[in-house]
Amino acid sequence: MTDTTSHAAFTELVNLAARTLGAGVVAANDELFAEKENLIVAAPAEFRPHTFGHKGQIMDGWETRRRRGAGIDEPHPTDSDHDWAIVRLGVPGVVRGVVVDTAHFTGNYPETASIEAASVPGTPSPEELAAAEWTELVPRSALKGDTAHEFPVQVEQRFTHVRLNIWPDGGVARLRVHGEVVADPRDLDGLTFDLAAQEFGGVATGASDRYFSSPHNLNSLGRAAVMGEGWETRRRRNKDNDWVELDLAGTGEVLAVEVDTTHFVANCPGWASVSGRDEAGEWFDLLPRTRLQPDTRHRLRVVPQRPVTAARLNVFPDGGVARLRLTGRLTESGRAALALRWLNLVPAAEAAQALAEAGLSEPEAASVTAARPFADAASVHAAVDALQPQDTPDGEDTTRRGAAIWRLLGV
């Protein structure tokens, strides 16, 4: 429905902490009153008065016990002066803003909160996360009750986890972590995948209408469970048509298109087409105007044409679409651009490890890492060429180092 509330621009970016993307709340020091998992529930928090359990009023959020400090018979179960919860992001990325929502917490909200982030590859345990290096994204800031607090973030780094700290105790209903997905290019090598998918970095950048639901639903992970998990426009009363534009995860060739109208029965568009934007900024047809059926997955092969960087779904004249999938593969330049961005944004230790795994020695990897950020692949090769020669046969260092950069960047 129509939302007239003014929100920060970053809230239009992907919620990296969405459970639909695979996010989870992996640890909290306390959750006596209400479970930590409520922090990332997709729906807005609800409140049902006089709904009591064995621990009091049931709250739709994360709520800790009242902190009493030292000197009482049963001190709080941690030695710190505040409570915290750690969220594993569904997909790693650069955080552009955070929403700390204290909805319905009026007499029991924290006085202040801060947000930290860390990058720990793989599936680390809570103990491993506790030992990680944490970077402050949002300094300790005052909170109000029953309020969605929007905090912009200015840290140019890729993260995998965030930690919400609250002082001294209390409840937070929801935590949203908006940003830009930064996929590890090594995970995509040799694969065809959905170039438009949020989990790889695809993002809706514009839409003609979002009256009933968000265009960000179009490229969400998995299939829509209900109609409200798709994108739906109001009824159009003129001769124009509705549309959504998406930036793709990287420059690639599209091999197949899926337009899924699942759950849209009486409000399915009559027709749809899909356009691609090439590297020169020109638009061309990927899928010509095609008749749609209600509540149907339309899966269509297309002839690969020139590479695309963005796509536009046109629906005629209006209606709803559950999902748009663009199956394809990265081009060499698309793979290189993705790898370069990833290399620039991961912490130094991760960048050096990746370079060493690709074939550089540890001192070489450290030297190249110190030369970041790189403007392009040529600047990476220049940093490698500037390395001191080693006591090896002529040309051996150059060959080995060049092969290492090719493995990482693909060029």
CSV table of N, CA and C in Angstrom, one decimal, residues 61-125:
chain,number,residue,atom,x,y,z
A,61,GLY,N,10.3,-9.0,19.3
A,61,GLY,CA,11.6,-8.4,19.1
A,61,GLY,C,12.6,-9.1,19.9
A,62,TRP,N,13.8,-8.6,20.1
A,62,TRP,CA,14.8,-9.1,21.0
A,62,TRP,C,14.8,-8.3,22.3
A,63,GLU,N,14.7,-9.0,23.4
A,63,GLU,CA,14.6,-8.2,24.7
A,63,GLU,C,15.4,-9.0,25.8
A,64,THR,N,16.3,-8.2,26.4
A,64,THR,CA,17.1,-8.8,27.5
A,64,THR,C,16.5,-8.4,28.9
A,65,ARG,N,17.0,-9.1,29.9
A,65,ARG,CA,16.6,-8.9,31.3
A,65,ARG,C,17.1,-7.5,31.7
A,66,ARG,N,16.5,-7.0,32.8
A,66,ARG,CA,17.0,-5.8,33.4
A,66,ARG,C,18.3,-6.0,34.1
A,67,ARG,N,19.3,-5.1,33.6
A,67,ARG,CA,20.6,-5.2,34.1
A,67,ARG,C,20.7,-4.6,35.5
A,68,ARG,N,21.4,-5.3,36.4
A,68,ARG,CA,21.5,-4.8,37.8
A,68,ARG,C,22.9,-4.5,38.2
A,69,GLY,N,23.9,-5.0,37.4
A,69,GLY,CA,25.3,-4.7,37.8
A,69,GLY,C,25.8,-5.6,38.9
A,70,ALA,N,27.0,-5.3,39.3
A,70,ALA,CA,27.7,-6.1,40.3
A,70,ALA,C,27.1,-5.8,41.7
A,71,GLY,N,27.3,-6.7,42.6
A,71,GLY,CA,26.9,-6.4,44.0
A,71,GLY,C,25.6,-7.0,44.4
A,72,ILE,N,24.9,-7.7,43.5
A,72,ILE,CA,23.6,-8.3,43.9
A,72,ILE,C,23.9,-9.8,43.9
A,73,ASP,N,22.9,-10.5,44.5
A,73,ASP,CA,23.1,-12.0,44.7
A,73,ASP,C,23.2,-12.7,43.3
A,74,GLU,N,22.5,-12.3,42.3
A,74,GLU,CA,22.5,-13.0,41.0
A,74,GLU,C,22.9,-11.9,39.9
A,75,PRO,N,24.1,-11.7,39.8
A,75,PRO,CA,24.6,-10.7,38.8
A,75,PRO,C,24.2,-11.1,37.4
A,76,HIS,N,24.2,-10.1,36.5
A,76,HIS,CA,23.9,-10.4,35.1
A,76,HIS,C,24.9,-11.4,34.5
A,77,PRO,N,24.6,-12.3,33.6
A,77,PRO,CA,25.5,-13.4,33.2
A,77,PRO,C,26.7,-13.0,32.4
A,78,THR,N,26.9,-11.7,32.2
A,78,THR,CA,28.2,-11.3,31.5
A,78,THR,C,28.9,-10.3,32.3
A,79,ASP,N,30.1,-10.1,32.0
A,79,ASP,CA,30.9,-9.1,32.8
A,79,ASP,C,30.9,-7.7,32.1
A,80,SER,N,30.4,-7.6,30.9
A,80,SER,CA,30.4,-6.3,30.3
A,80,SER,C,29.3,-5.4,30.8
A,81,ASP,N,29.2,-4.2,30.3
A,81,ASP,CA,28.2,-3.2,30.8
A,81,ASP,C,27.1,-3.1,29.9
A,82,HIS,N,27.0,-4.0,28.9
A,82,HIS,CA,25.9,-3.8,27.9
A,82,HIS,C,25.5,-5.2,27.3
A,83,ASP,N,24.5,-5.2,26.5
A,83,ASP,CA,24.0,-6.4,25.9
A,83,ASP,C,24.3,-6.3,24.4
A,84,TRP,N,24.4,-7.5,23.7
A,84,TRP,CA,24.7,-7.5,22.3
A,84,TRP,C,24.1,-8.8,21.6
A,85,ALA,N,24.0,-8.6,20.3
A,85,ALA,CA,23.6,-9.7,19.4
A,85,ALA,C,24.3,-9.7,18.1
A,86,ILE,N,24.7,-10.8,17.6
A,86,ILE,CA,25.5,-10.9,16.4
A,86,ILE,C,24.7,-11.5,15.3
A,87,VAL,N,24.6,-10.8,14.1
A,87,VAL,CA,23.8,-11.3,13.0
A,87,VAL,C,24.8,-11.6,11.8
A,88,ARG,N,24.7,-12.9,11.3
A,88,ARG,CA,25.4,-13.3,10.1
A,88,ARG,C,24.6,-12.7,8.9
A,89,LEU,N,25.2,-11.9,8.1
A,89,LEU,CA,24.5,-11.4,6.9
A,89,LEU,C,24.2,-12.5,6.0
A,90,GLY,N,23.1,-12.4,5.3
A,90,GLY,CA,22.7,-13.4,4.3
A,90,GLY,C,23.7,-13.5,3.2
A,91,VAL,N,24.2,-12.3,2.8
A,91,VAL,CA,25.2,-12.3,1.8
A,91,VAL,C,26.2,-11.2,2.2
A,92,PRO,N,27.5,-11.3,2.0
A,92,PRO,CA,28.4,-10.3,2.3
A,92,PRO,C,28.3,-9.1,1.5
A,93,GLY,N,28.6,-7.9,2.0
A,93,GLY,CA,28.5,-6.7,1.2
A,93,GLY,C,29.0,-5.5,2.0
A,94,VAL,N,28.9,-4.3,1.3
A,94,VAL,CA,29.3,-3.0,1.9
A,94,VAL,C,28.0,-2.5,2.5
A,95,VAL,N,28.1,-2.1,3.8
A,95,VAL,CA,26.9,-1.6,4.5
A,95,VAL,C,26.8,-0.1,4.2
A,96,ARG,N,25.6,0.3,3.8
A,96,ARG,CA,25.4,1.8,3.5
A,96,ARG,C,24.5,2.4,4.6
A,97,GLY,N,23.8,1.6,5.3
A,97,GLY,CA,23.0,2.2,6.4
A,97,GLY,C,22.3,1.1,7.2
A,98,VAL,N,22.0,1.4,8.4
A,98,VAL,CA,21.4,0.5,9.4
A,98,VAL,C,20.1,1.1,10.0
A,99,VAL,N,19.1,0.3,10.1
A,99,VAL,CA,17.9,0.7,10.8
A,99,VAL,C,17.7,-0.1,12.1
A,100,VAL,N,17.7,0.6,13.2
A,100,VAL,CA,17.5,0.0,14.5
A,100,VAL,C,16.1,0.4,15.0
A,101,ASP,N,15.2,-0.5,15.0
A,101,ASP,CA,13.8,-0.3,15.1
A,101,ASP,C,13.3,-0.7,16.5
A,102,THR,N,12.9,0.2,17.4
A,102,THR,CA,12.4,-0.1,18.7
A,102,THR,C,10.9,-0.2,18.8
A,103,ALA,N,10.2,-0.5,17.6
A,103,ALA,CA,8.8,-0.5,17.6
A,103,ALA,C,8.1,-1.3,18.7
A,104,HIS,N,7.2,-0.6,19.4
A,104,HIS,CA,6.4,-1.1,20.5
A,104,HIS,C,7.2,-1.3,21.8
A,105,PHE,N,8.5,-1.0,21.8
A,105,PHE,CA,9.2,-0.9,23.0
A,105,PHE,C,9.2,0.5,23.5
A,106,THR,N,8.4,0.8,24.6
A,106,THR,CA,8.2,2.2,25.0
A,106,THR,C,8.8,2.4,26.4
A,107,GLY,N,8.6,1.5,27.4
A,107,GLY,CA,9.2,1.6,28.7
A,107,GLY,C,10.4,0.7,28.9
A,108,ASN,N,10.8,0.0,27.8
A,108,ASN,CA,11.8,-1.0,28.0
A,108,ASN,C,12.8,-1.0,26.8
A,109,TYR,N,13.0,0.1,26.2
A,109,TYR,CA,14.0,0.2,25.1
A,109,TYR,C,15.3,0.6,25.6
A,110,PRO,N,16.4,0.3,24.9
A,110,PRO,CA,17.8,0.7,25.4
A,110,PRO,C,17.9,2.3,25.3
A,111,GLU,N,18.8,2.8,26.1
A,111,GLU,CA,19.1,4.2,26.0
A,111,GLU,C,20.0,4.5,24.8
A,112,THR,N,20.9,3.7,24.5
A,112,THR,CA,21.8,3.9,23.4
A,112,THR,C,22.2,2.6,22.7
A,113,ALA,N,22.7,2.7,21.5
A,113,ALA,CA,23.1,1.5,20.7
A,113,ALA,C,24.3,1.9,19.8
A,114,SER,N,25.0,0.9,19.4
A,114,SER,CA,26.1,1.0,18.4
A,114,SER,C,26.0,-0.2,17.5
A,115,ILE,N,26.7,-0.1,16.3
A,115,ILE,CA,26.8,-1.2,15.4
A,115,ILE,C,28.2,-1.4,15.0
A,116,GLU,N,28.7,-2.6,15.1
A,116,GLU,CA,30.0,-3.0,14.6
A,116,GLU,C,29.9,-4.1,13.5
A,117,ALA,N,30.9,-4.3,12.7
A,117,ALA,CA,30.9,-5.3,11.7
A,117,ALA,C,32.3,-6.0,11.6
A,118,ALA,N,32.2,-7.2,11.1
A,118,ALA,CA,33.4,-8.0,10.9
A,118,ALA,C,33.3,-8.8,9.6
A,119,SER,N,34.5,-9.2,9.1
A,119,SER,CA,34.5,-10.0,7.9
A,119,SER,C,35.2,-11.3,8.3
A,120,VAL,N,34.5,-12.4,8.4
A,120,VAL,CA,35.0,-13.7,8.8
A,120,VAL,C,34.5,-14.7,7.8
A,121,PRO,N,35.3,-15.1,6.8
A,121,PRO,CA,34.8,-16.1,5.8
A,121,PRO,C,34.3,-17.4,6.3
A,122,GLY,N,33.5,-18.1,5.5
A,122,GLY,CA,33.1,-19.4,5.9
A,122,GLY,C,31.9,-19.4,6.9
A,123,THR,N,31.9,-20.4,7.8
A,123,THR,CA,30.8,-20.5,8.8
A,123,THR,C,31.4,-20.5,10.2
A,124,PRO,N,31.9,-19.3,10.6
A,124,PRO,CA,32.5,-19.3,11.9
A,124,PRO,C,31.6,-19.5,13.1
A,125,SER,N,32.1,-20.0,14.2
A,125,SER,CA,31.3,-20.2,15.4
A,125,SER,C,31.2,-18.9,16.2
